Amino acid sequence: MMITHDTRCALDAVVDLLNTAPEGEAPGAPDSLADLAALGEFVRRNDISDVGTLGTGDLSAVRSLRERFAQIFAAGDDRTAAEQLNSLVASAGTTPRLTDHDGYDWHVHYFAPGASVAEHLAADGGMALAFIVVAGERERLRRCEAPDCRHAFVDLSRNRSRRYCDSRTCGNRLHVAAYRARRREAAG
């Protein structure tokens, strides 16, 4: 599956946004997008361009958008995901345009000039997810299979075999636990 640089950046931003949500179902779990400073850091970390001064309305809108993206990841079938994506992209007021900013070659931005950070994320992230659905690859939108982790990720492995958000942490931790369990069982 060929994914352009700007589509990959948009997918990465969607995943990062999803992973700012409180972990698990535990009451009082921390939200990594707790305030404007955290939103500003999210914008910087993901190199989101053309974002003006952030306000409390932006924080609320981005949190609502995070829930909409979570619903798309959890969609039971392509039709449901497509309906959700169509609604999301339409609400963002997309205005596709070619641009070559910040040292990158020509690429497409889907957000309208002057769009809020939530509209920007909805347009570019929504279109990136739409490309995944159009390619028949929605199963690549996954949640980590580690029992204590539900982080989102996009499986871009060639054979669609990725199971964990990060093989160095979640994957390795589960492999080590399974190894130790086998050793204990063998030791009797």
mmCIF file of C-alpha atoms in Angstrom:
data_model
loop_
_atom_site.group_PDB
_atom_site.id
_atom_site.type_symbol
_atom_site.label_atom_id
_atom_site.label_comp_id
_atom_site.label_asym_id
_atom_site.label_seq_id
_atom_site.Cartn_x
_atom_site.Cartn_y
_atom_site.Cartn_z
ATOM 1 C CA MET A 1 0.000 0.000 0.000
ATOM 2 C CA MET A 2 1.518 3.304 -1.073
ATOM 3 C CA ILE A 3 1.020 6.148 1.368
ATOM 4 C CA THR A 4 2.303 9.631 0.610
ATOM 5 C CA HIS A 5 4.243 11.669 3.144
ATOM 6 C CA ASP A 6 1.351 14.027 3.910
ATOM 7 C CA THR A 7 -1.111 11.139 4.288
ATOM 8 C CA ARG A 8 1.322 9.401 6.658
ATOM 9 C CA CYS A 9 1.693 12.598 8.702
ATOM 10 C CA ALA A 10 -2.097 12.935 8.919
ATOM 11 C CA LEU A 11 -2.464 9.288 9.985
ATOM 12 C CA ASP A 12 0.248 9.762 12.610
ATOM 13 C CA ALA A 13 -1.561 12.826 13.961
ATOM 14 C CA VAL A 14 -4.858 10.909 14.156
ATOM 15 C CA VAL A 15 -3.174 8.061 16.045
ATOM 16 C CA ASP A 16 -1.384 10.494 18.358
ATOM 17 C CA LEU A 17 -4.679 12.262 19.034
ATOM 18 C CA LEU A 18 -6.454 8.977 19.797
ATOM 19 C CA ASN A 19 -3.669 8.010 22.169
ATOM 20 C CA THR A 20 -4.106 11.186 24.223
ATOM 21 C CA ALA A 21 -7.418 9.793 25.526
ATOM 22 C CA PRO A 22 -7.568 8.480 29.086
ATOM 23 C CA GLU A 23 -6.253 4.918 29.279
ATOM 24 C CA GLY A 24 -8.772 2.150 29.762
ATOM 25 C CA GLU A 25 -12.039 2.390 31.603
ATOM 26 C CA ALA A 26 -10.521 3.360 34.961
ATOM 27 C CA PRO A 27 -12.303 6.327 36.529
ATOM 28 C CA GLY A 28 -9.983 9.266 36.929
ATOM 29 C CA ALA A 29 -7.547 8.056 34.275
ATOM 30 C CA PRO A 30 -5.533 11.049 33.058
ATOM 31 C CA ASP A 31 -6.316 12.752 29.768
ATOM 32 C CA SER A 32 -3.088 13.692 27.976
ATOM 33 C CA LEU A 33 -4.988 16.510 26.289
ATOM 34 C CA ALA A 34 -5.917 18.133 29.594
ATOM 35 C CA ASP A 35 -5.290 21.793 28.798
ATOM 36 C CA LEU A 36 -4.217 24.330 26.179
ATOM 37 C CA ALA A 37 -0.533 23.694 26.887
ATOM 38 C CA ALA A 38 -1.039 19.998 26.077
ATOM 39 C CA LEU A 39 -2.933 20.926 22.899
ATOM 40 C CA GLY A 40 -0.100 23.266 21.927
ATOM 41 C CA GLU A 41 2.420 20.475 22.481
ATOM 42 C CA PHE A 42 0.280 18.117 20.378
ATOM 43 C CA VAL A 43 0.225 20.707 17.553
ATOM 44 C CA ARG A 44 4.026 21.161 17.756
ATOM 45 C CA ARG A 45 4.743 17.426 18.029
ATOM 46 C CA ASN A 46 2.708 16.741 14.881
ATOM 47 C CA ASP A 47 3.945 19.785 12.930
ATOM 48 C CA ILE A 48 0.386 20.928 12.282
ATOM 49 C CA SER A 49 0.713 23.972 10.055
ATOM 50 C CA ASP A 50 -1.452 27.056 9.695
ATOM 51 C CA VAL A 51 -2.746 26.957 13.273
ATOM 52 C CA GLY A 52 -3.391 30.319 14.844
ATOM 53 C CA THR A 53 -3.677 31.107 18.525
ATOM 54 C CA LEU A 54 -5.284 28.216 20.376
ATOM 55 C CA GLY A 55 -8.230 28.800 22.717
ATOM 56 C CA THR A 56 -10.441 26.776 25.030
ATOM 57 C CA GLY A 57 -12.903 26.244 22.170
ATOM 58 C CA ASP A 58 -10.115 24.554 20.215
ATOM 59 C CA LEU A 59 -9.413 22.204 23.105
ATOM 60 C CA SER A 60 -13.063 21.207 23.372
ATOM 61 C CA ALA A 61 -13.396 20.775 19.601
ATOM 62 C CA VAL A 62 -10.255 18.622 19.353
ATOM 63 C CA ARG A 63 -11.443 16.395 22.217
ATOM 64 C CA SER A 64 -14.791 15.936 20.425
ATOM 65 C CA LEU A 65 -12.933 15.143 17.222
ATOM 66 C CA ARG A 66 -10.865 12.561 19.097
ATOM 67 C CA GLU A 67 -14.094 10.732 19.966
ATOM 68 C CA ARG A 68 -15.230 10.820 16.329
ATOM 69 C CA PHE A 69 -11.909 9.327 15.206
ATOM 70 C CA ALA A 70 -12.257 6.628 17.899
ATOM 71 C CA GLN A 71 -15.673 5.720 16.487
ATOM 72 C CA ILE A 72 -14.171 5.378 13.014
ATOM 73 C CA PHE A 73 -11.454 3.048 14.349
ATOM 74 C CA ALA A 74 -14.149 1.013 16.138
ATOM 75 C CA ALA A 75 -16.548 0.892 13.167
ATOM 76 C CA GLY A 76 -17.817 -2.624 12.562
ATOM 77 C CA ASP A 77 -17.707 -2.426 8.776
ATOM 78 C CA ASP A 78 -16.558 -0.290 5.860
ATOM 79 C CA ARG A 79 -20.009 1.216 5.244
ATOM 80 C CA THR A 80 -20.251 2.497 8.812
ATOM 81 C CA ALA A 81 -16.702 3.852 8.671
ATOM 82 C CA ALA A 82 -17.448 5.522 5.321
ATOM 83 C CA GLU A 83 -20.605 7.169 6.654
ATOM 84 C CA GLN A 84 -18.721 8.468 9.683
ATOM 85 C CA LEU A 85 -15.851 9.712 7.515
ATOM 86 C CA ASN A 86 -18.214 11.422 5.075
ATOM 87 C CA SER A 87 -19.884 13.247 7.957
ATOM 88 C CA LEU A 88 -16.544 14.187 9.515
ATOM 89 C CA VAL A 89 -14.980 15.490 6.315
ATOM 90 C CA ALA A 90 -18.137 17.409 5.356
ATOM 91 C CA SER A 91 -18.254 19.077 8.777
ATOM 92 C CA ALA A 92 -14.642 20.206 8.340
ATOM 93 C CA GLY A 93 -15.470 22.250 5.254
ATOM 94 C CA THR A 94 -12.718 20.695 3.176
ATOM 95 C CA THR A 95 -11.061 22.777 0.493
ATOM 96 C CA PRO A 96 -8.397 20.679 -1.254
ATOM 97 C CA ARG A 97 -5.424 22.735 -2.406
ATOM 98 C CA LEU A 98 -1.864 22.106 -3.500
ATOM 99 C CA THR A 99 0.911 23.533 -1.356
ATOM 100 C CA ASP A 100 4.702 23.274 -1.043
ATOM 101 C CA HIS A 101 5.544 24.723 2.348
ATOM 102 C CA ASP A 102 8.286 24.133 4.906
ATOM 103 C CA GLY A 103 10.655 22.442 2.466
ATOM 104 C CA TYR A 104 8.201 19.751 1.356
ATOM 105 C CA ASP A 105 7.396 19.160 -2.296
ATOM 106 C CA TRP A 106 3.895 19.623 -3.632
ATOM 107 C CA HIS A 107 1.225 17.930 -1.579
ATOM 108 C CA VAL A 108 -2.482 18.343 -0.895
ATOM 109 C CA HIS A 109 -3.988 20.009 2.152
ATOM 110 C CA TYR A 110 -7.678 19.403 2.616
ATOM 111 C CA PHE A 111 -8.405 22.010 5.268
ATOM 112 C CA ALA A 112 -9.650 25.441 4.274
ATOM 113 C CA PRO A 113 -7.395 28.455 4.812
ATOM 114 C CA GLY A 114 -8.073 29.875 8.264
ATOM 115 C CA ALA A 115 -9.486 26.572 9.539
ATOM 116 C CA SER A 116 -9.391 25.833 13.249
ATOM 117 C CA VAL A 117 -7.040 23.129 14.488
ATOM 118 C CA ALA A 118 -10.004 20.716 14.834
ATOM 119 C CA GLU A 119 -11.177 21.451 11.272
ATOM 120 C CA HIS A 120 -7.608 21.014 10.050
ATOM 121 C CA LEU A 121 -7.294 17.622 11.786
ATOM 122 C CA ALA A 122 -10.776 16.531 10.676
ATOM 123 C CA ALA A 123 -10.101 17.405 7.040
ATOM 124 C CA ASP A 124 -6.571 16.036 6.652
ATOM 125 C CA GLY A 125 -7.014 13.141 9.099
ATOM 126 C CA GLY A 126 -10.429 12.280 7.723
ATOM 127 C CA MET A 127 -9.122 12.182 4.163
ATOM 128 C CA ALA A 128 -6.131 10.053 5.209
ATOM 129 C CA LEU A 129 -8.486 7.564 6.850
ATOM 130 C CA ALA A 130 -10.731 7.714 3.780
ATOM 131 C CA PHE A 131 -7.777 6.659 1.599
ATOM 132 C CA ILE A 132 -7.320 3.627 3.864
ATOM 133 C CA VAL A 133 -11.009 2.679 3.487
ATOM 134 C CA VAL A 134 -10.957 3.255 -0.297
ATOM 135 C CA ALA A 135 -7.917 0.969 -0.586
ATOM 136 C CA GLY A 136 -9.869 -1.770 1.201
ATOM 137 C CA GLU A 137 -7.418 -1.649 4.095
ATOM 138 C CA ARG A 138 -9.622 -0.588 7.032
ATOM 139 C CA GLU A 139 -8.407 -3.590 9.026
ATOM 140 C CA ARG A 140 -5.105 -1.726 9.306
ATOM 141 C CA LEU A 141 -6.773 0.656 11.779
ATOM 142 C CA ARG A 142 -6.123 -1.207 15.003
ATOM 143 C CA ARG A 143 -5.886 -1.115 18.762
ATOM 144 C CA CYS A 144 -2.965 -2.681 20.634
ATOM 145 C CA GLU A 145 -3.634 -6.293 21.618
ATOM 146 C CA ALA A 146 -1.733 -6.014 24.899
ATOM 147 C CA PRO A 147 -4.329 -6.552 27.639
ATOM 148 C CA ASP A 148 -3.298 -3.428 29.560
ATOM 149 C CA CYS A 149 -3.008 -1.185 26.503
ATOM 150 C CA ARG A 150 -5.584 -0.034 23.989
ATOM 151 C CA HIS A 151 -3.459 2.463 22.071
ATOM 152 C CA ALA A 152 -4.420 3.015 18.466
ATOM 153 C CA PHE A 153 -2.075 2.449 15.551
ATOM 154 C CA VAL A 154 -2.166 2.025 11.798
ATOM 155 C CA ASP A 155 -0.600 -1.276 10.772
ATOM 156 C CA LEU A 156 1.528 -0.406 7.764
ATOM 157 C CA SER A 157 3.448 -3.680 7.808
ATOM 158 C CA ARG A 158 3.601 -5.440 4.483
ATOM 159 C CA ASN A 159 1.676 -8.510 5.663
ATOM 160 C CA ARG A 160 -0.696 -6.714 8.081
ATOM 161 C CA SER A 161 0.724 -8.686 11.009
ATOM 162 C CA ARG A 162 1.392 -5.973 13.567
ATOM 163 C CA ARG A 163 -0.416 -6.653 16.856
ATOM 164 C CA TYR A 164 1.020 -4.108 19.266
ATOM 165 C CA CYS A 165 1.267 -0.340 19.296
ATOM 166 C CA ASP A 166 4.993 -0.647 19.973
ATOM 167 C CA SER A 167 6.904 -3.913 19.704
ATOM 168 C CA ARG A 168 9.629 -2.572 22.014
ATOM 169 C CA THR A 169 7.212 -2.028 24.887
ATOM 170 C CA CYS A 170 3.880 -3.836 24.658
ATOM 171 C CA GLY A 171 5.029 -6.607 22.327
ATOM 172 C CA ASN A 172 8.275 -7.258 24.160
ATOM 173 C CA ARG A 173 6.577 -7.160 27.575
ATOM 174 C CA LEU A 174 4.049 -9.821 26.496
ATOM 175 C CA HIS A 175 6.710 -12.005 24.867
ATOM 176 C CA VAL A 176 8.854 -11.879 28.032
ATOM 177 C CA ALA A 177 5.819 -12.694 30.215
ATOM 178 C CA ALA A 178 4.939 -15.676 27.999
ATOM 179 C CA TYR A 179 8.555 -16.874 28.086
ATOM 180 C CA ARG A 180 8.668 -16.627 31.890
ATOM 181 C CA ALA A 181 5.352 -18.467 32.178
ATOM 182 C CA ARG A 182 6.682 -21.293 29.982
ATOM 183 C CA ARG A 183 9.854 -21.485 32.107
ATOM 184 C CA ARG A 184 7.834 -21.648 35.349
ATOM 185 C CA GLU A 185 5.647 -24.374 33.880
ATOM 186 C CA ALA A 186 8.650 -26.359 32.665
ATOM 187 C CA ALA A 187 10.325 -26.039 36.074
ATOM 188 C CA GLY A 188 7.255 -27.636 37.584
#
